[in-house]
Coordinates of C-alpha atoms in Angstrom, one line a residue:
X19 CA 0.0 0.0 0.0
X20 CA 2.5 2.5 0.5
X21 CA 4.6 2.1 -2.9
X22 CA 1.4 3.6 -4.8
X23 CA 0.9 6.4 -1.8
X24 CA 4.8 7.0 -2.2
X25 CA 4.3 7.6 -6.1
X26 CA 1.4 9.4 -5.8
X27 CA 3.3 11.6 -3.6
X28 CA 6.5 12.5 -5.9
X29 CA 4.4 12.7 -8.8
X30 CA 2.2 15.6 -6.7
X31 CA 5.3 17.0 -5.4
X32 CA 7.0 17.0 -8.4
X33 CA 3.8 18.7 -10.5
X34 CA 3.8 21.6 -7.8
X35 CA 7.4 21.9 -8.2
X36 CA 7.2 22.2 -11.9
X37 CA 4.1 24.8 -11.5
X38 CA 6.0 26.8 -9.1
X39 CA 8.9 26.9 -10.8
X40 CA 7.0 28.1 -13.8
X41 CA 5.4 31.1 -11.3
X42 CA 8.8 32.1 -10.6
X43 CA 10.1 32.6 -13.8
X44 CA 7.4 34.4 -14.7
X45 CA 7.2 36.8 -11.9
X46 CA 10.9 37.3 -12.8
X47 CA 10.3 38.0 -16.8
X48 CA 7.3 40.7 -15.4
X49 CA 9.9 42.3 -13.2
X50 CA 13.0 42.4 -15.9
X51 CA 10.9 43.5 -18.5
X52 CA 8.4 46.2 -16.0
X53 CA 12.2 47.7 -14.9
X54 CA 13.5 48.0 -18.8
X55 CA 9.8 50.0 -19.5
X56 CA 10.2 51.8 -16.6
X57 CA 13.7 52.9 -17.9
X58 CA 12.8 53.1 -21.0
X59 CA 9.9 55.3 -20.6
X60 CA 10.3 56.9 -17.3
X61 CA 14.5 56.9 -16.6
X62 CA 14.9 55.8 -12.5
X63 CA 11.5 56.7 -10.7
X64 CA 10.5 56.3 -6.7
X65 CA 8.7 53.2 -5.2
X66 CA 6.2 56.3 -4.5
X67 CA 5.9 57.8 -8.0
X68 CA 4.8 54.0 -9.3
X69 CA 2.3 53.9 -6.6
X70 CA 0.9 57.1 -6.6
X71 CA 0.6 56.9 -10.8
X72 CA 1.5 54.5 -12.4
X73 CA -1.5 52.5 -10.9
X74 CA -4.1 55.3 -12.8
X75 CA -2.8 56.0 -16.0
X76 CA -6.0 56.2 -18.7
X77 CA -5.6 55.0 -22.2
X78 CA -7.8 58.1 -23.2
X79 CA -5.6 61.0 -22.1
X80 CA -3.3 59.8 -19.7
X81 CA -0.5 58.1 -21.7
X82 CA -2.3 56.7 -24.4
X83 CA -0.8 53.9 -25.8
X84 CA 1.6 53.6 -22.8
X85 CA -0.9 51.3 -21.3
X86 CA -1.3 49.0 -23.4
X87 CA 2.5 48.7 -24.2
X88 CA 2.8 48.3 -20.7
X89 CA -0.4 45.5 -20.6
X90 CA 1.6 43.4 -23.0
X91 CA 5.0 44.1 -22.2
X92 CA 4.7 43.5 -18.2
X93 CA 1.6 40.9 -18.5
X94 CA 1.3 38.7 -22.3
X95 CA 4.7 38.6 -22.9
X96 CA 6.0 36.6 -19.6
X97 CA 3.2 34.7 -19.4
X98 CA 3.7 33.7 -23.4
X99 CA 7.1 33.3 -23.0
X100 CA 6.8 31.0 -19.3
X101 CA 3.9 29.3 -21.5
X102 CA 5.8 28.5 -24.3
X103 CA 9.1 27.4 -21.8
X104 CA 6.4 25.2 -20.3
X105 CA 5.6 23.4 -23.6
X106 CA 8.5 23.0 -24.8
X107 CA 9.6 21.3 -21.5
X108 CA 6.7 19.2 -21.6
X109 CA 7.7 18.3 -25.0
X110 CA 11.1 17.1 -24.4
X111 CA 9.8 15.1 -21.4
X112 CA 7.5 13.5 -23.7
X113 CA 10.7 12.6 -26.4
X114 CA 12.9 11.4 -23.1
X115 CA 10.0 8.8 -22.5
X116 CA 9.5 7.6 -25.5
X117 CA 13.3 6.8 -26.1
X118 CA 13.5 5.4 -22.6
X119 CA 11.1 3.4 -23.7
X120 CA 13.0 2.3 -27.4
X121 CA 16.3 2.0 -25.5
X122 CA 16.9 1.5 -21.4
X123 CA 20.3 3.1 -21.8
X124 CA 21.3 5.5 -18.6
X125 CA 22.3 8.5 -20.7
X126 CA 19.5 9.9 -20.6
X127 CA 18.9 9.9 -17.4
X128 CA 21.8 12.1 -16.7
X129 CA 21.2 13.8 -19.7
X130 CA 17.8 14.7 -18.0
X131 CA 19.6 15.6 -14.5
X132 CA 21.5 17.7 -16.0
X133 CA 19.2 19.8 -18.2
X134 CA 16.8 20.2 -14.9
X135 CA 20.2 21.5 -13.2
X136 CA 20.7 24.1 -16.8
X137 CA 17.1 24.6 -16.4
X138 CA 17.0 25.6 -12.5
X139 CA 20.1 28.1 -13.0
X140 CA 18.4 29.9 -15.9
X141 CA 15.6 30.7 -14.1
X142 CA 17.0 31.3 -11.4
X143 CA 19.3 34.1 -12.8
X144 CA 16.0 35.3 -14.4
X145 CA 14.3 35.8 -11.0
X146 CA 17.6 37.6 -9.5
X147 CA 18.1 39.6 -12.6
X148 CA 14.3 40.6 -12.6
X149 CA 14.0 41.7 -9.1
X150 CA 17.3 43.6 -9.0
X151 CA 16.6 45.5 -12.3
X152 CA 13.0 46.5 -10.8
X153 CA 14.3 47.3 -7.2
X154 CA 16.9 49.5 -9.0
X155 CA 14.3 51.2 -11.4
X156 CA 12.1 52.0 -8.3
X157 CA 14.8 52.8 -5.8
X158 CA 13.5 50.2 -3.6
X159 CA 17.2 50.3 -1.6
X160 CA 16.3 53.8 -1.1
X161 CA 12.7 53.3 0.0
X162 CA 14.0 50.6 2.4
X163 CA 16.4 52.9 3.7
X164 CA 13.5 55.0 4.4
X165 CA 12.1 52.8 7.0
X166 CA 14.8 52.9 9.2
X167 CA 15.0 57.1 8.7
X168 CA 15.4 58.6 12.7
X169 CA 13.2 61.9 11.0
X170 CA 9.7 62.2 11.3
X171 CA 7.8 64.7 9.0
X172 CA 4.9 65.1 11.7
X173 CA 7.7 66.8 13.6
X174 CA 8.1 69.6 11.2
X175 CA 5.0 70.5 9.7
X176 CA 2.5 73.5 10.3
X177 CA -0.6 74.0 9.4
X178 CA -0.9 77.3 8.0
X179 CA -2.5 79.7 10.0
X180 CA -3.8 82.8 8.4
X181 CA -3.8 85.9 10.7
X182 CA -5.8 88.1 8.0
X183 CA -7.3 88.2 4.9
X184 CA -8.0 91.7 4.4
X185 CA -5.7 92.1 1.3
X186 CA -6.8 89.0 -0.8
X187 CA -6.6 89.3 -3.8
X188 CA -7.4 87.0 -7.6
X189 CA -4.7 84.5 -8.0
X190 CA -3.5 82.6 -11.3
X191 CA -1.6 79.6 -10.9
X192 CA 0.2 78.3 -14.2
X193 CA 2.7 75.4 -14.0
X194 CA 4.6 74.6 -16.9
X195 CA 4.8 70.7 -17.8
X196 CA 8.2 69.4 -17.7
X197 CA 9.2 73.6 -17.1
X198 CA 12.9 73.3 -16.3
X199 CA 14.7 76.5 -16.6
X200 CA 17.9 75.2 -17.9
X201 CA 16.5 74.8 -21.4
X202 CA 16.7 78.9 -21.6
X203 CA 20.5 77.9 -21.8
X204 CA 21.0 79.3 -25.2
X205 CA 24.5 78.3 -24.9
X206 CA 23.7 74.1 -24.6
X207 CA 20.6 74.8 -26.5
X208 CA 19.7 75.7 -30.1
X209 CA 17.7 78.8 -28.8
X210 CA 16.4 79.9 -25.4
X211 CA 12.8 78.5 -25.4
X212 CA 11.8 80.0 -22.6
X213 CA 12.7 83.4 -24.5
X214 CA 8.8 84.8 -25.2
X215 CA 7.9 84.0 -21.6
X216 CA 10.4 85.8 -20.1
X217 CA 9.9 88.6 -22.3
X218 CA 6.1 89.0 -20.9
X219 CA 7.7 88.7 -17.2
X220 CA 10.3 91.6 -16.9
X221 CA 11.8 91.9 -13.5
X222 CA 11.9 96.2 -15.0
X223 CA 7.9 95.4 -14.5
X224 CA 7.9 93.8 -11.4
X225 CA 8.0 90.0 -12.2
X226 CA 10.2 88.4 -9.7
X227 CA 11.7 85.0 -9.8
X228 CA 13.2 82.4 -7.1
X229 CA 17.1 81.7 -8.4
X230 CA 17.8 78.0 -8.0
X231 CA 14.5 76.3 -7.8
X232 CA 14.9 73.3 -7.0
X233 CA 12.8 70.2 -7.7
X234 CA 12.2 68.7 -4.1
X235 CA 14.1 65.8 -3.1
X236 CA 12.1 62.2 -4.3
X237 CA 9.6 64.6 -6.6
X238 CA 10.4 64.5 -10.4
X239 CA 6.4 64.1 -11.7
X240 CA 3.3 66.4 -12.3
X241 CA 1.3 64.8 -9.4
X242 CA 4.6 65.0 -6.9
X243 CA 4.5 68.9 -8.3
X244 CA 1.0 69.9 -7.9
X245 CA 1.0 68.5 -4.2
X246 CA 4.1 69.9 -3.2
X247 CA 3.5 73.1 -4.0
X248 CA -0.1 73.3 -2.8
X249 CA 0.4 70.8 0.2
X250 CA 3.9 71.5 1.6
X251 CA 5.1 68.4 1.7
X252 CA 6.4 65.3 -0.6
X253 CA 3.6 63.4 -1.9
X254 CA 4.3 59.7 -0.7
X255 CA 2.0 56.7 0.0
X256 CA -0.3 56.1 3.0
X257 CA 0.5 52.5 3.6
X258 CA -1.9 49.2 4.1
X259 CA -3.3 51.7 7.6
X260 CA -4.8 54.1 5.2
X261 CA -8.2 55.0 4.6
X262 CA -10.4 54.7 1.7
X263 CA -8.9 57.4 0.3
X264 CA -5.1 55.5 0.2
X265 CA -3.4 55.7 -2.8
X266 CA -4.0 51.8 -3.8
X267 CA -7.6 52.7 -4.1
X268 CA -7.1 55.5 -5.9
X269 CA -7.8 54.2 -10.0
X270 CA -11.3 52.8 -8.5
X271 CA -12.9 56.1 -7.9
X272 CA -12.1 57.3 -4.5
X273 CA -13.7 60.2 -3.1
X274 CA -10.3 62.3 -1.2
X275 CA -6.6 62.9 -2.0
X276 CA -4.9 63.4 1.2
X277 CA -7.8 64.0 2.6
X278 CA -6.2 65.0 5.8
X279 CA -4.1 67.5 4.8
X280 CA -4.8 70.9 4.5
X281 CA -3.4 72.6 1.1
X282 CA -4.0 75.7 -0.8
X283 CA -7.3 75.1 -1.9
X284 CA -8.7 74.5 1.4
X285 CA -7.6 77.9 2.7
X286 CA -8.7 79.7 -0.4
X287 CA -12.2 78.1 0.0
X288 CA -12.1 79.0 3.8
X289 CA -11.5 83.0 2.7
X290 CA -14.4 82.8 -0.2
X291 CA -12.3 82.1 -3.3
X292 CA -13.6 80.1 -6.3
X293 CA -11.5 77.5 -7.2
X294 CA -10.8 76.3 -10.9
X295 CA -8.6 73.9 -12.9
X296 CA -8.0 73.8 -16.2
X297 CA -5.8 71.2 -18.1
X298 CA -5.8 69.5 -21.3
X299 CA -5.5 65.6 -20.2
X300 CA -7.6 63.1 -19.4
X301 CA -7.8 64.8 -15.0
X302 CA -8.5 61.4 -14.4
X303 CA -4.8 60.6 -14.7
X304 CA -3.1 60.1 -11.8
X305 CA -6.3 61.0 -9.7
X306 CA -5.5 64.5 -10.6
X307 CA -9.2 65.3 -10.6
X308 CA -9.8 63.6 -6.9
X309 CA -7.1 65.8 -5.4
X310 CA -8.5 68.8 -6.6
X311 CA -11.8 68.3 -6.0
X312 CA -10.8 67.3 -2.0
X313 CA -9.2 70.6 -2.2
X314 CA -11.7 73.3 -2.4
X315 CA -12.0 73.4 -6.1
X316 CA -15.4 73.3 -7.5
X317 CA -14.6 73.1 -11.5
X318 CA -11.6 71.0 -12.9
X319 CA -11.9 71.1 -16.7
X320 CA -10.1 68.4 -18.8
X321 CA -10.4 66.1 -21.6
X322 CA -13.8 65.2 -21.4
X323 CA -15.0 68.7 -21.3
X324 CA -13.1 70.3 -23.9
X325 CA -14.3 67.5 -26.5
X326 CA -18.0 68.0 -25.1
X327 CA -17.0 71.8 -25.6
X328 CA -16.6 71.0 -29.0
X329 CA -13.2 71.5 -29.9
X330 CA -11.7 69.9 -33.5
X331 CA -10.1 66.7 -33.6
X332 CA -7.1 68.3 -34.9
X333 CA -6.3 70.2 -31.2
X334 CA -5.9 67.4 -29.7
X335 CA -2.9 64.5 -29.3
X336 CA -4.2 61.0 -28.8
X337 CA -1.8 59.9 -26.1
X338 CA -2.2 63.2 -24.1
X339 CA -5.2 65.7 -25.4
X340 CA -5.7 69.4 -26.0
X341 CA -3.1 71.9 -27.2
X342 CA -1.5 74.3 -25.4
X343 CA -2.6 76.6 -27.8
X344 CA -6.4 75.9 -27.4
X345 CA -6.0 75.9 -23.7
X346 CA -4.7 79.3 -23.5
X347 CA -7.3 80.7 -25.5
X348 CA -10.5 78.6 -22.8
X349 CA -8.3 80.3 -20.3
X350 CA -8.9 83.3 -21.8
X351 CA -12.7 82.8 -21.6
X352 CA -12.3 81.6 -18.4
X353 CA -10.5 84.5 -16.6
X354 CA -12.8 86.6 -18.0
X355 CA -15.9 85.1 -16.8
X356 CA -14.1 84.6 -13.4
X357 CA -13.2 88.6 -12.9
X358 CA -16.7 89.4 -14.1
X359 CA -17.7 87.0 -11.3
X360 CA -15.5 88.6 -8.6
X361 CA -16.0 91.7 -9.4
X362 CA -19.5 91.8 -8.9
X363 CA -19.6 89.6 -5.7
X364 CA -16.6 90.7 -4.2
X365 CA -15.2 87.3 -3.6
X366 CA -11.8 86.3 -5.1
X367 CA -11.1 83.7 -7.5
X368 CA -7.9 81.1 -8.1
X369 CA -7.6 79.8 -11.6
X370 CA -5.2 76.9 -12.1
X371 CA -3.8 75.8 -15.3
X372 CA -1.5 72.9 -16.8
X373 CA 0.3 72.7 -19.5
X374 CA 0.6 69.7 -21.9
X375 CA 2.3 70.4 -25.2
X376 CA 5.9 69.7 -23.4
X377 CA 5.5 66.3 -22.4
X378 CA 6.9 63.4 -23.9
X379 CA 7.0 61.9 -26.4
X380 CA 7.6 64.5 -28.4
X381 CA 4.4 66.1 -30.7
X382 CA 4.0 68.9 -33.1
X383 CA 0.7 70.5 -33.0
X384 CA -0.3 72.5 -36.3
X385 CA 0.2 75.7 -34.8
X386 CA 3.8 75.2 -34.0
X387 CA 6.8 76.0 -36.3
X388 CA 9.7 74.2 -36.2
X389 CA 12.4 76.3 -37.0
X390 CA 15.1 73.7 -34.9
X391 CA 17.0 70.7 -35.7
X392 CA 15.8 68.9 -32.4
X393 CA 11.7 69.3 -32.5
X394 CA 11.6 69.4 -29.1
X395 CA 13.3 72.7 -28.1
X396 CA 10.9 74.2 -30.8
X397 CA 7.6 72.7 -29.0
X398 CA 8.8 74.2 -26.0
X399 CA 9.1 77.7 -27.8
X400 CA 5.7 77.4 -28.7
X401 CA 4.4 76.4 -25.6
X402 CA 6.2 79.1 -24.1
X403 CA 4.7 81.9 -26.8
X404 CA 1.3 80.3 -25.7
X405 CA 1.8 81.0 -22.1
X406 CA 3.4 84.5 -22.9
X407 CA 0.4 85.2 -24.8
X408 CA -2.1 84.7 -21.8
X409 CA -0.1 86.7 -19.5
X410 CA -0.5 89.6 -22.1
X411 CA -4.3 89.5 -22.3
X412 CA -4.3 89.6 -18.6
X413 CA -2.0 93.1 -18.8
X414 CA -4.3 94.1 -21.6
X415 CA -7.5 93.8 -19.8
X416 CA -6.5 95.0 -16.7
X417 CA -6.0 91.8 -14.5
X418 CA -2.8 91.9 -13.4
X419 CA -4.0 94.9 -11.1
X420 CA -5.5 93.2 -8.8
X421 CA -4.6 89.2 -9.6
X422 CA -1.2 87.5 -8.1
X423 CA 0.1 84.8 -11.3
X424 CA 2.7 82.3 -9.9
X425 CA 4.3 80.6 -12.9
X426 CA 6.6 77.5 -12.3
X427 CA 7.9 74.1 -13.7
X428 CA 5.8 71.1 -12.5
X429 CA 9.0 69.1 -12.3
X430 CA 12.2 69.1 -14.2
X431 CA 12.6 67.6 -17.5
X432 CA 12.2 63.4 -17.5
X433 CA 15.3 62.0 -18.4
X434 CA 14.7 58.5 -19.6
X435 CA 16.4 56.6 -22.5
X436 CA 13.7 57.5 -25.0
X437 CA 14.0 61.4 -23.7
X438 CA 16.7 64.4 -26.0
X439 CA 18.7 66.0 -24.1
X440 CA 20.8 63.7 -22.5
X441 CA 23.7 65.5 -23.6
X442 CA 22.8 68.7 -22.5
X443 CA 21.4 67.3 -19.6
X444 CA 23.1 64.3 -18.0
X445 CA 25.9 66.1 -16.1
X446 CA 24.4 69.2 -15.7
X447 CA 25.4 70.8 -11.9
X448 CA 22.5 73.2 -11.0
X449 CA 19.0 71.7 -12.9
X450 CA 16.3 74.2 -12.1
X451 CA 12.5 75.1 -12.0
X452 CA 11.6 77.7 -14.2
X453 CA 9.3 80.4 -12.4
X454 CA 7.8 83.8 -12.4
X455 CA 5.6 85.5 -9.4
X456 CA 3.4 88.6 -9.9
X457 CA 2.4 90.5 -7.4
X458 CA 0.4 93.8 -7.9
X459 CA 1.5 97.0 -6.6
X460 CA 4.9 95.8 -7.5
X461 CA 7.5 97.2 -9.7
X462 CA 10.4 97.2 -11.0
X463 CA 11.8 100.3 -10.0
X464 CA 10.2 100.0 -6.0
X465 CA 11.5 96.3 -5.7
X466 CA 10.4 95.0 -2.6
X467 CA 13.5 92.8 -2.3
X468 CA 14.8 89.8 -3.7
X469 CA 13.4 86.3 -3.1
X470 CA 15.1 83.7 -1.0
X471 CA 17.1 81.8 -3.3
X472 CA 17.8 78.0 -3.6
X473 CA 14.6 76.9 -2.3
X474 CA 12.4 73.6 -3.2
X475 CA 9.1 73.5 -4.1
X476 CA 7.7 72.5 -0.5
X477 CA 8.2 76.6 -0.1
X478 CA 5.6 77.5 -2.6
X479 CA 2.8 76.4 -0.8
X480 CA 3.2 79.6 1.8
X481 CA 4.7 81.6 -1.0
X482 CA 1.2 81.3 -3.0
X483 CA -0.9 82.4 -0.2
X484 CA 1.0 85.2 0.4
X485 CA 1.1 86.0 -3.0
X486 CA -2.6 85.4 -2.5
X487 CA -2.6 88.6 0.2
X488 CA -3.2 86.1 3.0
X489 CA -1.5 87.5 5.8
X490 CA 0.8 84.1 7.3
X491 CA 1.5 83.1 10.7
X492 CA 5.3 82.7 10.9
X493 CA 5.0 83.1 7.2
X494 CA 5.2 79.0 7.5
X495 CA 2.4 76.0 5.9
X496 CA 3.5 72.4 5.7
X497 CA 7.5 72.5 5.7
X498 CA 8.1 75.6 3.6
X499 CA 8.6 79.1 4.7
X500 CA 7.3 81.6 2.4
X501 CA 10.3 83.0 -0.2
X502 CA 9.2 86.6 0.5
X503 CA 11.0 86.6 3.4
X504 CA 14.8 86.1 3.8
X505 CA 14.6 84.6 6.8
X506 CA 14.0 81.2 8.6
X507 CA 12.2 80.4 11.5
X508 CA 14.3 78.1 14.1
X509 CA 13.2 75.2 13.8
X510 CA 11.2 75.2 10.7
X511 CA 12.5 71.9 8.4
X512 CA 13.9 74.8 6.0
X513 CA 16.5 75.6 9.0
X514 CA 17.9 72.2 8.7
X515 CA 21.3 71.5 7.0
X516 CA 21.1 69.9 3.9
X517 CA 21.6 66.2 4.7
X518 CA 19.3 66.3 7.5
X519 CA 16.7 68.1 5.8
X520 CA 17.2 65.6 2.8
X521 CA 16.7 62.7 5.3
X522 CA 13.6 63.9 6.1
X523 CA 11.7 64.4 2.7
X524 CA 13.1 60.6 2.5
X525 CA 11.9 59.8 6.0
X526 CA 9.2 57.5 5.5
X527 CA 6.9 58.9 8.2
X528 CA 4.0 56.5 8.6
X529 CA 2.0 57.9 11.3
X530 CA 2.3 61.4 9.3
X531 CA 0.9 59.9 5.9
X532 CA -1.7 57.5 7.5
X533 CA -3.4 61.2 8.7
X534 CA -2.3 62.6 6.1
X535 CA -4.6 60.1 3.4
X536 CA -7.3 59.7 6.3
X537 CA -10.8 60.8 5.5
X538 CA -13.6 62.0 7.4
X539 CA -14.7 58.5 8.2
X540 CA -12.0 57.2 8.9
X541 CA -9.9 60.4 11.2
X542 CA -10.1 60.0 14.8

């Protein structure tokens, strides 16, 4: 009785062995080939960045054909690859047999040890290969790392206070996809394309600028961008403790964004403002439209509305969606009917537009000229021109009198293998944010000081409201201090010394995240 048990054993044991084996590999082909699209596509990224979006791209609007590159590179392909492996395998087993059977030589049977030894190796080096290559593309050493940090962000942030509101005033917010200000580097590039925009914000007129803005440590993506600035702090996962609202529910139609933090929109709402977004993507992306709508504003036009809105099929790109061009010109409409608004209830507005033309890969609209070797550095000129333009219709009608426009980078300029620029790029020493602040009853000639230089973007959040004529407590919200003033609070994270203060944008901070993504349900 126990022979048959004891066959019926190995044969059970050696089927799960064969099926797990087959699992392994591939889960190691997903990895290898998820961390060559990742480089490919993205260059090195953040465990946080592939959380927080990768997990909600669209295929209308948000990356296009991305996804289902990404469908059939990280899904089909392993599993047609560990499916054929499987058959073949199953083939040759079935060839061994039947010569065992013609001759009872023992060759084969070390023939066969052997190839399961060749066999074990290969996938083996697979699976190592695979998880390395992804761990690397996502910084998982670093994230790690993070665990262990001895910072805390709950230690250092403030929730902004504001003392007054008696000033406020309109505010524009424009942030420039991809707006790094080293492309107006004439000298590594074939032309300065930021050259029309700077044009329209003279520092002789009372634009002012932040030398050195830096892109906050672990940022690098529109999402990390629009949180830092208008949150104060990097935008990182809530963890398995996290509400609802955690950012691995967030591509099935969550109802909050950090839903317990407070960010610009939730003060501006607090003082009366009416809050609206424009951008010509699919908002969708990223939950870009569930963030803003937790955060005081009431419209957010994207995609979807400028197609119901009736705009050709020739102003729009199918991986991304409307020009740059066509969006300025709504935003024209837009501030108009929003100044109207305010100036007959009294009650401030913010509008908020992205851009799009900029992002990769690269895409020529009709409207734009090339007049470059690398089409690129001409889409940014255009761009650019179209964001110049808008800031002159405000002049022309009168806006800029009593509206505040911040204008800055979202992040700098991806630098993946498919990406230009490398050479320019790469080995650059000081890459920074483009960015231009307006505020009225400045000039050029008064000059109310310079701006602290060499800040990140976590400063922008208190910068904004007190472009905003919110009067500050401390002149601090979330870790940034406001750039108007030259000085820093003791204490505040923007006291720190660099490594430090790096250490804690890495810090992992659970307790400070898990409240952070909480919800009204689920705060205590």
């Amino acid at each position: 009785m126990s022979d048959p048990i004891l066959q019926v054993a190995r044969r059970v044991g050696v089927v799960v062995a064969r099926v797990l084996l087959y699992l392994v590999l591939w889960a190691g082909l997903a990895l290898l080939f998820a961390a060559v699209g990742i480089r490919f596509q993205w260059g090195e990224i953040s465990v946080n960045q592939m959380l927080l979006n990768l997990v909600s791209v669209e295929t209308d609007g948000g990356g296009g054909s991305l996804v289902w590159i990404g469908i059939l590179l990280v899904g089909v392909l392993p599993l047609l690859i560990t499916g054929g492996v499987a058959l073949g395998q199953h083939a040759r087993r079935g060839n061994r047999r039947e010569n065992l059977r013609r001759d009872d030589d023992a060759r084969p049977r070390r023939s066969s040890w052997v190839g399961r030894t060749v066999s074990t190796v290969l996938v083996a080096a697979v699976v190592v290969g695979g998880t390395t290559a992804f761990g690397s593309a996502v910084g998982m050493r670093d994230y790690i790392k993070a665990a262990n940090s001895e910072y805390d962000l709950g230690e250092y942030h403030v929730d902004p206070t504001i003392t007054s509101d008696e000033q406020k005033r309109n505010l524009v917010l424009i942030y420039l996809e991809s707006g790094e200000a080293t492309l107006a580097d004439d000298q590594l590039f074939e032309k300065d394309a930021f050259a029309s925009l700077k044009d329209a914000t003279k520092a002789a007129d009372g634009w002012r600028s932040i030398d050195d803005l830096q892109q906050y440590r672990g940022g690098g993506w529109t999402m990390a961008g629009l949180a830092s600035t208008q949150c104060g702090f990097p935008l990182k996962g809530g963890g398995p403790a996290a509400s609802s609202g955690s950012p691995n529910e967030l591509g099935n139609d969550a109802d909050s964004y950090l839903g317990g933090a407070t960010c610009l929109g939730d003060v501006l709402e607090e003082h009366g403002y009416t809050s609206v977004f424009l951008g010509g993507a699919n908002a969708s992306f990223a939950a870009k439209e569930t963030f803003l709508r937790s955060h005081g504003y009431s419209a957010v036009k994207d995609l979807a509305h400028w197609r119901a809105a009736g705009e050709p099929v020739t102003s729009f790109r199918s991986d991304w969606g409307l020009s740059d061009q066509r969006l300025l010109a709504r935003a024209r409409e837009e501030i108009d009917a929003l100044h109207a608004g305010a100036e007959a209830t009294g009650e401030p507005f913010n509008l908020s537009i992205l851009t799009l033309d900029t992002h990769e890969p690269v895409h020529v609209y009709d409207y734009c000229q090339v007049d470059t070797q690398n089409e690129l550095t001409s889409v940014f000129a255009c761009s650019m021109t179209e964001v110049a333009g808008f800031v002159d219709y405000m002049e022309e009608k009168g806006y800029l009198e009593d509206t505040a426009v911040v204008i800055m980078g979202d992040h700098l300029k991806h630098m993946n293998a498919s990406d230009d620029f490398h050479e320019q790029l790469d080995d650059h020493p000081n890459r920074t944010i483009f960015n231009r602040i307006w505020v009225p009853g400045t000039t050029g000639d008064a000059g109310d000081g310079a701006l602290r230089p060499g800040v990140d973007q976590l400063n922008l959040y208190p910068t904004v409201l007190e472009a905003a004529g919110l009067t500050l407590k401390d002149r601090q919200a979330g870790l940034g201090v406001s750039v108007f003033t030259p000085t820093v609070p003791d204490g505040s994270a923007q006291a720190m010394e660099p490594g430090p203060y790096g250490d804690l944008l890495d810090s992992r901070s659970a307790d400070f995240y898990v409240e952070a993504w909480a919800t009204e349900d689920t705060a205590p």
